[in-house]
PDB file of C-alpha atoms (C1' of nucleotides) in Angstrom:
ATOM      1  CA  MET J  85      -6.670 -22.269 -45.691  1.00 42.00           C
ATOM      2  CA  SER J  86      -9.641 -21.766 -47.962  1.00 43.00           C
ATOM      3  CA  THR J  87     -11.471 -24.950 -49.043  1.00 50.00           C
ATOM      4  CA  GLY J  88     -11.695 -26.707 -45.720  1.00 74.00           C
ATOM      5  CA  VAL J  89     -14.465 -28.558 -43.988  1.00 79.00           C
ATOM      6  CA  ALA J  90     -16.077 -25.419 -42.745  1.00 78.00           C
ATOM      7  CA  ASN J  91     -16.484 -24.107 -46.334  1.00 83.00           C
ATOM      8  CA  LYS J  92     -17.866 -27.504 -47.415  1.00 86.00           C
ATOM      9  CA  LYS J  93     -20.564 -27.158 -44.830  1.00 89.00           C
ATOM     10  CA  ALA J  94     -21.198 -23.568 -45.728  1.00 90.00           C
ATOM     11  CA  ILE J  95     -21.596 -24.458 -49.370  1.00 94.00           C
ATOM     12  CA  ASP J  96     -24.003 -27.246 -48.528  1.00 94.00           C
ATOM     13  CA  SER J  97     -26.258 -24.940 -46.528  1.00 96.00           C
ATOM     14  CA  LEU J  98     -26.043 -22.189 -49.081  1.00 97.00           C
ATOM     15  CA  LYS J  99     -26.899 -24.546 -51.891  1.00 97.00           C
ATOM     16  CA  ALA J 100     -29.794 -25.930 -49.893  1.00 97.00           C
ATOM     17  CA  LEU J 101     -31.243 -22.445 -49.231  1.00 97.00           C
ATOM     18  CA  ALA J 102     -30.716 -21.176 -52.777  1.00 96.00           C
ATOM     19  CA  GLU J 103     -33.837 -22.599 -54.318  1.00 97.00           C
ATOM     20  CA  PRO J 104     -37.334 -21.024 -54.291  1.00 96.00           C
ATOM     21  CA  ILE J 105     -39.351 -24.039 -53.118  1.00 97.00           C
ATOM     22  CA  ARG J 106     -36.886 -24.864 -50.403  1.00 97.00           C
ATOM     23  CA  LEU J 107     -36.845 -21.235 -49.289  1.00 96.00           C
ATOM     24  CA  GLU J 108     -40.648 -21.319 -49.107  1.00 96.00           C
ATOM     25  CA  ILE J 109     -40.364 -24.411 -46.893  1.00 97.00           C
ATOM     26  CA  ILE J 110     -37.781 -22.824 -44.728  1.00 96.00           C
ATOM     27  CA  GLU J 111     -39.864 -19.735 -44.165  1.00 94.00           C
ATOM     28  CA  SER J 112     -42.835 -21.813 -43.325  1.00 95.00           C
ATOM     29  CA  LEU J 113     -40.768 -23.809 -40.779  1.00 96.00           C
ATOM     30  CA  SER J 114     -39.597 -20.665 -39.173  1.00 93.00           C
ATOM     31  CA  SER J 115     -43.027 -20.356 -37.528  1.00 91.00           C
ATOM     32  CA  GLY J 116     -42.885 -23.881 -36.228  1.00 93.00           C
ATOM     33  CA  GLU J 117     -42.580 -27.486 -37.193  1.00 96.00           C
ATOM     34  CA  LYS J 118     -44.709 -28.929 -39.972  1.00 97.00           C
ATOM     35  CA  CYS J 119     -45.480 -32.365 -41.410  1.00 98.00           C
ATOM     36  CA  VAL J 120     -45.129 -33.052 -45.122  1.00 98.00           C
ATOM     37  CA  CYS J 121     -48.929 -32.935 -45.415  1.00 98.00           C
ATOM     38  CA  ASP J 122     -48.984 -29.369 -43.964  1.00 98.00           C
ATOM     39  CA  LEU J 123     -46.364 -28.308 -46.417  1.00 98.00           C
ATOM     40  CA  MET J 124     -48.274 -29.860 -49.326  1.00 98.00           C
ATOM     41  CA  GLN J 125     -51.326 -27.946 -48.387  1.00 97.00           C
ATOM     42  CA  GLU J 126     -49.554 -24.658 -47.936  1.00 96.00           C
ATOM     43  CA  THR J 127     -47.664 -24.853 -51.189  1.00 97.00           C
ATOM     44  CA  GLY J 128     -49.996 -26.944 -53.403  1.00 97.00           C
ATOM     45  CA  LEU J 129     -46.991 -28.969 -54.533  1.00 98.00           C
ATOM     46  CA  ALA J 130     -46.784 -32.707 -55.151  1.00 98.00           C
ATOM     47  CA  GLN J 131     -45.759 -34.880 -52.323  1.00 98.00           C
ATOM     48  CA  SER J 132     -42.688 -36.353 -53.988  1.00 98.00           C
ATOM     49  CA  LYS J 133     -41.481 -32.965 -54.839  1.00 98.00           C
ATOM     50  CA  ILE J 134     -41.797 -31.738 -51.296  1.00 98.00           C
ATOM     51  CA  SER J 135     -40.103 -34.838 -49.948  1.00 98.00           C
ATOM     52  CA  PHE J 136     -37.249 -34.358 -52.388  1.00 98.00           C
ATOM     53  CA  HIS J 137     -36.560 -30.846 -51.239  1.00 98.00           C
ATOM     54  CA  LEU J 138     -36.949 -31.802 -47.602  1.00 98.00           C
ATOM     55  CA  LYS J 139     -34.212 -34.374 -48.152  1.00 98.00           C
ATOM     56  CA  VAL J 140     -31.887 -31.788 -49.634  1.00 98.00           C
ATOM     57  CA  LEU J 141     -32.485 -29.505 -46.653  1.00 98.00           C
ATOM     58  CA  LYS J 142     -32.007 -32.306 -44.192  1.00 98.00           C
ATOM     59  CA  ASP J 143     -28.866 -33.589 -45.793  1.00 97.00           C
ATOM     60  CA  ALA J 144     -27.484 -30.073 -45.649  1.00 97.00           C
ATOM     61  CA  GLY J 145     -28.263 -29.887 -41.923  1.00 97.00           C
ATOM     62  CA  VAL J 146     -30.697 -27.010 -42.317  1.00 97.00           C
ATOM     63  CA  ILE J 147     -33.621 -28.916 -40.893  1.00 98.00           C
ATOM     64  CA  THR J 148     -34.178 -31.925 -38.643  1.00 97.00           C
ATOM     65  CA  ASP J 149     -37.125 -34.314 -38.402  1.00 97.00           C
ATOM     66  CA  ARG J 150     -38.978 -36.355 -35.890  1.00 97.00           C
ATOM     67  CA  GLN J 151     -41.468 -39.078 -36.534  1.00 97.00           C
ATOM     68  CA  SER J 152     -44.803 -39.291 -34.809  1.00 96.00           C
ATOM     69  CA  GLY J 153     -47.011 -42.136 -35.891  1.00 96.00           C
ATOM     70  CA  ARG J 154     -47.628 -41.827 -39.580  1.00 96.00           C
ATOM     71  CA  TRP J 155     -46.411 -38.269 -39.642  1.00 98.00           C
ATOM     72  CA  VAL J 156     -42.935 -36.894 -39.946  1.00 98.00           C
ATOM     73  CA  TYR J 157     -42.467 -33.401 -38.584  1.00 98.00           C
ATOM     74  CA  TYR J 158     -39.773 -31.144 -39.896  1.00 98.00           C
ATOM     75  CA  GLN J 159     -38.263 -28.214 -38.104  1.00 97.00           C
ATOM     76  CA  LEU J 160     -35.525 -25.640 -38.692  1.00 96.00           C
ATOM     77  CA  ASP J 161     -32.148 -26.231 -37.223  1.00 96.00           C
ATOM     78  CA  ILE J 162     -31.192 -22.710 -36.227  1.00 94.00           C
ATOM     79  CA  ARG J 163     -27.717 -23.834 -35.265  1.00 94.00           C
ATOM     80  CA  THR J 164     -26.871 -24.230 -38.889  1.00 95.00           C
ATOM     81  CA  LEU J 165     -28.378 -20.856 -39.726  1.00 94.00           C
ATOM     82  CA  LYS J 166     -26.398 -19.315 -36.906  1.00 94.00           C
ATOM     83  CA  SER J 167     -23.185 -20.728 -38.152  1.00 93.00           C
ATOM     84  CA  LEU J 168     -23.945 -19.673 -41.719  1.00 93.00           C
ATOM     85  CA  GLN J 169     -24.496 -16.179 -40.377  1.00 93.00           C
ATOM     86  CA  ASN J 170     -21.145 -16.249 -38.593  1.00 92.00           C
ATOM     87  CA  TRP J 171     -19.436 -17.479 -41.692  1.00 91.00           C
ATOM     88  CA  ILE J 172     -20.771 -14.517 -43.624  1.00 92.00           C
ATOM     89  CA  LYS J 173     -19.748 -12.209 -40.840  1.00 91.00           C
ATOM     90  CA  LYS J 174     -16.213 -13.529 -40.992  1.00 90.00           C
ATOM     91  CA  LEU J 175     -16.124 -12.906 -44.758  1.00 88.00           C
ATOM     92  CA  ARG J 176     -17.075  -9.296 -44.156  1.00 88.00           C
ATOM     93  CA  LYS J 177     -14.446  -8.883 -41.467  1.00 87.00           C
ATOM     94  CA  GLY J 178     -11.746  -9.484 -44.052  1.00 82.00           C
ATOM     95  CA  CYS J 179     -12.957  -6.262 -45.651  1.00 83.00           C
ATOM     96  CA  LEU J 180     -12.356  -4.096 -42.540  1.00 81.00           C
ATOM     97  CA  ASN J 181      -8.619  -3.771 -42.632  1.00 76.00           C
ATOM     98  CA  GLU J 182      -6.804  -0.806 -44.125  1.00 70.00           C
ATOM     99  CA  ALA J 183      -5.406  -2.649 -47.189  1.00 70.00           C
ATOM    100  CA  SER J 184      -8.755  -4.008 -48.210  1.00 76.00           C
ATOM    101  CA  THR J 185     -10.772  -2.447 -50.997  1.00 81.00           C
ATOM    102  CA  CYS J 186     -14.314  -3.922 -50.653  1.00 84.00           C
ATOM    103  CA  LYS J 187     -17.328  -1.802 -51.557  1.00 81.00           C
TER     104      LYS J 187
ATOM    105  CA  MET X 288     -45.746 -12.625 -48.241  1.00 42.00           C
ATOM    106  CA  SER X 289     -43.044 -15.187 -49.017  1.00 43.00           C
ATOM    107  CA  THR X 290     -41.585 -15.099 -52.501  1.00 50.00           C
ATOM    108  CA  GLY X 291     -41.165 -11.382 -52.907  1.00 74.00           C
ATOM    109  CA  VAL X 292     -38.368  -9.295 -54.348  1.00 79.00           C
ATOM    110  CA  ALA X 293     -36.291  -9.567 -51.191  1.00 78.00           C
ATOM    111  CA  ASN X 294     -36.295 -13.317 -51.450  1.00 83.00           C
ATOM    112  CA  LYS X 295     -35.439 -13.226 -55.154  1.00 86.00           C
ATOM    113  CA  LYS X 296     -32.360 -11.202 -54.297  1.00 89.00           C
ATOM    114  CA  ALA X 297     -31.461 -13.468 -51.387  1.00 90.00           C
ATOM    115  CA  ILE X 298     -31.738 -16.519 -53.621  1.00 94.00           C
ATOM    116  CA  ASP X 299     -29.516 -14.907 -56.230  1.00 94.00           C
ATOM    117  CA  SER X 300     -26.762 -14.153 -53.707  1.00 96.00           C
ATOM    118  CA  LEU X 301     -27.076 -17.556 -51.980  1.00 97.00           C
ATOM    119  CA  LYS X 302     -26.871 -19.343 -55.372  1.00 97.00           C
ATOM    120  CA  ALA X 303     -23.862 -17.273 -56.433  1.00 97.00           C
ATOM    121  CA  LEU X 304     -22.030 -18.129 -53.191  1.00 97.00           C
ATOM    122  CA  ALA X 305     -22.952 -21.772 -53.163  1.00 96.00           C
ATOM    123  CA  GLU X 306     -20.235 -23.038 -55.533  1.00 97.00           C
ATOM    124  CA  PRO X 307     -16.644 -23.959 -54.605  1.00 96.00           C
ATOM    125  CA  ILE X 308     -14.816 -21.915 -57.219  1.00 97.00           C
ATOM    126  CA  ARG X 309     -16.913 -18.866 -56.564  1.00 98.00           C
ATOM    127  CA  LEU X 310     -16.409 -19.242 -52.906  1.00 96.00           C
ATOM    128  CA  GLU X 311     -12.642 -19.395 -53.395  1.00 96.00           C
ATOM    129  CA  ILE X 312     -12.874 -16.195 -55.384  1.00 97.00           C
ATOM    130  CA  ILE X 313     -14.981 -14.508 -52.752  1.00 96.00           C
ATOM    131  CA  GLU X 314     -12.595 -15.500 -49.973  1.00 94.00           C
ATOM    132  CA  SER X 315      -9.659 -14.171 -52.008  1.00 95.00           C
ATOM    133  CA  LEU X 316     -11.455 -10.882 -52.586  1.00 96.00           C
ATOM    134  CA  SER X 317     -12.179 -10.452 -48.959  1.00 93.00           C
ATOM    135  CA  SER X 318      -8.513  -9.480 -48.536  1.00 91.00           C
ATOM    136  CA  GLY X 319      -8.799  -6.830 -51.289  1.00 93.00           C
ATOM    137  CA  GLU X 320      -9.577  -6.317 -54.946  1.00 96.00           C
ATOM    138  CA  LYS X 321      -8.017  -8.559 -57.558  1.00 97.00           C
ATOM    139  CA  CYS X 322      -7.751  -8.592 -61.349  1.00 98.00           C
ATOM    140  CA  VAL X 323      -8.639 -11.669 -63.313  1.00 98.00           C
ATOM    141  CA  CYS X 324      -4.966 -12.388 -63.801  1.00 97.00           C
ATOM    142  CA  ASP X 325      -4.382 -12.490 -59.982  1.00 98.00           C
ATOM    143  CA  LEU X 326      -7.280 -14.920 -59.605  1.00 98.00           C
ATOM    144  CA  MET X 327      -5.984 -17.116 -62.408  1.00 98.00           C
ATOM    145  CA  GLN X 328      -2.581 -17.285 -60.715  1.00 97.00           C
ATOM    146  CA  GLU X 329      -4.025 -17.982 -57.268  1.00 96.00           C
ATOM    147  CA  THR X 330      -6.392 -20.696 -58.402  1.00 96.00           C
ATOM    148  CA  GLY X 331      -4.566 -22.081 -61.449  1.00 97.00           C
ATOM    149  CA  LEU X 332      -7.899 -22.112 -63.324  1.00 98.00           C
ATOM    150  CA  ALA X 333      -8.556 -21.229 -66.977  1.00 97.00           C
ATOM    151  CA  GLN X 334      -9.355 -17.648 -67.763  1.00 98.00           C
ATOM    152  CA  SER X 335     -12.763 -18.251 -69.330  1.00 98.00           C
ATOM    153  CA  LYS X 336     -13.724 -20.266 -66.316  1.00 98.00           C
ATOM    154  CA  ILE X 337     -12.819 -17.484 -63.927  1.00 98.00           C
ATOM    155  CA  SER X 338     -14.565 -14.881 -66.033  1.00 98.00           C
ATOM    156  CA  PHE X 339     -17.667 -17.076 -66.160  1.00 98.00           C
ATOM    157  CA  HIS X 340     -17.841 -17.269 -62.383  1.00 98.00           C
ATOM    158  CA  LEU X 341     -17.046 -13.626 -61.907  1.00 98.00           C
ATOM    159  CA  LYS X 342     -19.978 -12.791 -64.174  1.00 98.00           C
ATOM    160  CA  VAL X 343     -22.301 -14.963 -61.990  1.00 98.00           C
ATOM    161  CA  LEU X 344     -21.098 -13.205 -58.871  1.00 98.00           C
ATOM    162  CA  LYS X 345     -21.382  -9.778 -60.423  1.00 98.00           C
ATOM    163  CA  ASP X 346     -24.844 -10.419 -61.764  1.00 97.00           C
ATOM    164  CA  ALA X 347     -25.903 -11.497 -58.302  1.00 97.00           C
ATOM    165  CA  GLY X 348     -24.557  -8.275 -56.854  1.00 97.00           C
ATOM    166  CA  VAL X 349     -21.986  -9.991 -54.694  1.00 97.00           C
ATOM    167  CA  ILE X 350     -19.040  -8.251 -56.382  1.00 98.00           C
ATOM    168  CA  THR X 351     -18.428  -5.094 -58.351  1.00 97.00           C
ATOM    169  CA  ASP X 352     -15.720  -4.285 -60.850  1.00 97.00           C
ATOM    170  CA  ARG X 353     -13.654  -1.356 -62.037  1.00 97.00           C
ATOM    171  CA  GLN X 354     -11.512  -1.095 -65.136  1.00 97.00           C
ATOM    172  CA  SER X 355      -7.986   0.265 -65.055  1.00 96.00           C
ATOM    173  CA  GLY X 356      -6.247   0.071 -68.376  1.00 96.00           C
ATOM    174  CA  ARG X 357      -6.131  -3.478 -69.612  1.00 96.00           C
ATOM    175  CA  TRP X 358      -7.044  -4.821 -66.196  1.00 98.00           C
ATOM    176  CA  VAL X 359     -10.407  -5.270 -64.543  1.00 98.00           C
ATOM    177  CA  TYR X 360     -10.367  -5.290 -60.782  1.00 98.00           C
ATOM    178  CA  TYR X 361     -13.086  -7.112 -58.866  1.00 98.00           C
ATOM    179  CA  GLN X 362     -14.035  -6.447 -55.248  1.00 97.00           C
ATOM    180  CA  LEU X 363     -16.551  -7.704 -52.767  1.00 96.00           C
ATOM    181  CA  ASP X 364     -19.754  -5.752 -52.293  1.00 96.00           C
ATOM    182  CA  ILE X 365     -20.160  -6.071 -48.546  1.00 94.00           C
ATOM    183  CA  ARG X 366     -23.549  -4.394 -48.765  1.00 94.00           C
ATOM    184  CA  THR X 367     -24.920  -7.567 -50.300  1.00 95.00           C
ATOM    185  CA  LEU X 368     -23.263  -9.710 -47.724  1.00 94.00           C
ATOM    186  CA  LYS X 369     -24.669  -7.562 -44.998  1.00 93.00           C
ATOM    187  CA  SER X 370     -28.196  -7.814 -46.297  1.00 93.00           C
ATOM    188  CA  LEU X 371     -27.840 -11.527 -46.697  1.00 93.00           C
ATOM    189  CA  GLN X 372     -26.811 -11.723 -43.131  1.00 93.00           C
ATOM    190  CA  ASN X 373     -29.794  -9.685 -42.067  1.00 92.00           C
ATOM    191  CA  TRP X 374     -32.065 -11.951 -44.083  1.00 91.00           C
ATOM    192  CA  ILE X 375     -30.759 -14.960 -42.222  1.00 92.00           C
ATOM    193  CA  LYS X 376     -31.117 -13.184 -38.923  1.00 91.00           C
ATOM    194  CA  LYS X 377     -34.775 -12.533 -39.691  1.00 90.00           C
ATOM    195  CA  LEU X 378     -35.306 -16.197 -40.529  1.00 88.00           C
ATOM    196  CA  ARG X 379     -33.943 -17.141 -37.152  1.00 88.00           C
ATOM    197  CA  LYS X 380     -36.081 -14.570 -35.354  1.00 87.00           C
ATOM    198  CA  GLY X 381     -39.192 -16.502 -36.477  1.00 82.00           C
ATOM    199  CA  CYS X 382     -37.935 -19.261 -34.245  1.00 83.00           C
ATOM    200  CA  LEU X 383     -37.834 -17.244 -31.074  1.00 81.00           C
ATOM    201  CA  ASN X 384     -41.502 -17.072 -30.290  1.00 76.00           C
ATOM    202  CA  GLU X 385     -43.202 -19.413 -27.841  1.00 70.00           C
ATOM    203  CA  ALA X 386     -45.164 -21.397 -30.405  1.00 70.00           C
ATOM    204  CA  SER X 387     -42.131 -22.146 -32.524  1.00 77.00           C
ATOM    205  CA  THR X 388     -40.390 -25.500 -32.434  1.00 81.00           C
ATOM    206  CA  CYS X 389     -37.010 -24.921 -34.135  1.00 84.00           C
ATOM    207  CA  LYS X 390     -34.003 -26.827 -32.965  1.00 81.00           C
TER     208      LYS X 390
ATOM    209  C1'  DA I 112     -55.990 -59.818 -41.894  1.00 64.60           C
ATOM    210  C1'  DG I 113     -57.256 -56.115 -44.941  1.00 64.60           C
ATOM    211  C1'  DT I 114     -57.521 -51.305 -46.064  1.00 64.60           C
ATOM    212  C1'  DA I 115     -56.253 -46.506 -45.954  1.00 64.60           C
ATOM    213  C1'  DT I 116     -52.972 -42.891 -45.070  1.00 64.60           C
ATOM    214  C1'  DA I 117     -48.280 -40.490 -44.752  1.00 64.60           C
ATOM    215  C1'  DT I 118     -44.028 -40.401 -46.452  1.00 64.60           C
ATOM    216  C1'  DA I 119     -39.891 -41.995 -48.999  1.00 64.60           C
ATOM    217  C1'  DT I 120     -37.595 -43.483 -52.941  1.00 64.60           C
ATOM    218  C1'  DC I 121     -36.732 -44.599 -57.657  1.00 64.60           C
ATOM    219  C1'  DA I 122     -36.191 -44.306 -62.771  1.00 64.60           C
ATOM    220  C1'  DA I 123     -36.704 -41.493 -66.794  1.00 64.60           C
ATOM    221  C1'  DG I 124     -36.822 -37.299 -68.750  1.00 64.60           C
ATOM    222  C1'  DA I 125     -36.421 -32.122 -68.521  1.00 64.60           C
ATOM    223  C1'  DA I 126     -34.115 -28.168 -67.205  1.00 64.60           C
ATOM    224  C1'  DT I 127     -30.363 -25.693 -65.476  1.00 64.60           C
ATOM    225  C1'  DT I 128     -25.566 -24.819 -64.833  1.00 64.60           C
ATOM    226  C1'  DA I 129     -20.591 -25.529 -65.635  1.00 64.60           C
ATOM    227  C1'  DT I 130     -16.543 -26.561 -68.674  1.00 64.60           C
ATOM    228  C1'  DT I 131     -13.755 -26.203 -72.741  1.00 64.60           C
ATOM    229  C1'  DG I 132     -11.554 -24.287 -76.549  1.00 64.60           C
ATOM    230  C1'  DA I 133     -12.049 -20.799 -79.838  1.00 64.60           C
ATOM    231  C1'  DT I 134     -12.723 -16.198 -81.141  1.00 64.60           C
ATOM    232  C1'  DA I 135     -13.702 -11.200 -80.252  1.00 64.60           C
ATOM    233  C1'  DT I 136     -12.666  -6.677 -78.159  1.00 64.60           C
ATOM    234  C1'  DA I 137     -10.018  -3.345 -76.030  1.00 64.60           C
ATOM    235  C1'  DT I 138      -5.838  -1.390 -74.291  1.00 64.60           C
ATOM    236  C1'  DC I 139      -1.056  -0.686 -74.183  1.00 64.60           C
ATOM    237  C1'  DA I 140       3.780  -0.600 -76.018  1.00 64.60           C
ATOM    238  C1'  DA I 141       7.180  -0.533 -79.649  1.00 64.60           C
TER     239       DA I 141
ATOM    240  C1'  DT H 207       0.507   0.510 -87.330  1.00 64.60           C
ATOM    241  C1'  DT H 208       1.749  -3.891 -85.567  1.00 64.60           C
ATOM    242  C1'  DG H 209       2.006  -7.068 -81.992  1.00 64.60           C
ATOM    243  C1'  DA H 210       1.157  -8.439 -77.432  1.00 64.60           C
ATOM    244  C1'  DT H 211      -1.732  -8.748 -73.359  1.00 64.60           C
ATOM    245  C1'  DA H 212      -6.162  -8.796 -70.410  1.00 64.60           C
ATOM    246  C1'  DT H 213     -10.591  -9.951 -70.401  1.00 64.60           C
ATOM    247  C1'  DA H 214     -15.256 -11.160 -72.263  1.00 64.60           C
ATOM    248  C1'  DT H 215     -18.165 -13.966 -74.832  1.00 64.60           C
ATOM    249  C1'  DC H 216     -19.823 -17.751 -77.585  1.00 64.60           C
ATOM    250  C1'  DA H 217     -21.127 -22.577 -79.102  1.00 64.60           C
ATOM    251  C1'  DA H 218     -20.868 -27.254 -78.042  1.00 64.60           C
ATOM    252  C1'  DT H 219     -20.669 -30.553 -74.728  1.00 64.60           C
ATOM    253  C1'  DA H 220     -20.762 -32.393 -70.026  1.00 64.60           C
ATOM    254  C1'  DA H 221     -22.458 -32.498 -65.513  1.00 64.60           C
ATOM    255  C1'  DT H 222     -25.712 -31.557 -62.050  1.00 64.60           C
ATOM    256  C1'  DT H 223     -30.168 -30.801 -60.324  1.00 64.60           C
ATOM    257  C1'  DC H 224     -35.206 -30.846 -60.627  1.00 64.60           C
ATOM    258  C1'  DT H 225     -39.714 -32.855 -61.907  1.00 64.60           C
ATOM    259  C1'  DT H 226     -42.968 -36.418 -62.596  1.00 64.60           C
ATOM    260  C1'  DG H 227     -45.453 -40.510 -62.013  1.00 64.60           C
ATOM    261  C1'  DA H 228     -45.016 -44.978 -60.086  1.00 64.60           C
ATOM    262  C1'  DT H 229     -44.034 -47.957 -56.522  1.00 64.60           C
ATOM    263  C1'  DA H 230     -42.448 -49.211 -51.788  1.00 64.60           C
ATOM    264  C1'  DT H 231     -42.701 -48.986 -46.780  1.00 64.60           C
ATOM    265  C1'  DA H 232     -44.496 -48.232 -42.459  1.00 64.60           C
ATOM    266  C1'  DT H 233     -48.121 -46.987 -39.431  1.00 64.60           C
ATOM    267  C1'  DA H 234     -52.786 -46.933 -37.978  1.00 64.60           C
ATOM    268  C1'  DC H 235     -57.611 -48.229 -38.129  1.00 64.60           C
ATOM    269  C1'  DT H 236     -61.529 -51.644 -38.694  1.00 64.60           C
TER     270       DT H 236
END
DNA sequence: AGTATATATCAAGAATTATTGATATATCAA
DNA sequence: TTGATATATCAATAATTCTTGATATATACT
């Protein structure tokens, strides 16, 4: 019952979040959508680097994008964050029974 | 205000969780503490491999250990899971204001 | 059409992380 | 003390992920 599809998705989102640049991007997006150019300005990082990390985040389902003219705007997909949160909550629930010995 | 100590800790726990073997270990521990030998049996993996991943988890604060004779028992530290959960919740909160455009 | 801008992608190298088999340490049991 | 068992650690290699600079693509403007 352990390594199912749900865990695969959880691992993808965890891995996507677990990197400083991507986390910086995520936190920036939590105040609203941004284009790559915005993120370049905010972070001072090279364009290809930002695009690389945006792709990782998008592939993991943590963000979505929409194109508008020459610009591509990225935004958080809070549904993924929500399900990640639930996944952690479930983990913790296993610790609540009498037999368990979690800290 | 972004890459502070809190984020450093969040990244450490996220990174520790974001790996299939470690996740399997974590899920096993959520039903109670286990020694390395238990985990070897459950997973069928080599001892040095298990110890390696346990160290990653322990360094990240996701698990703790206690020694009893020749055995070392590992258990989940739900305090870390709890604060990870809060950290995600906080991220999502940024999406709730009027200006925000998260999915 | 020609030029400029925004972003994506690619290939090569650098850096990080994981695996493996071997060895070390510590505890217990005879 | 000797031998066995449980776990940790180490060195070498393998695998994965990240960075960089260059190039490609698509849109818009003149």
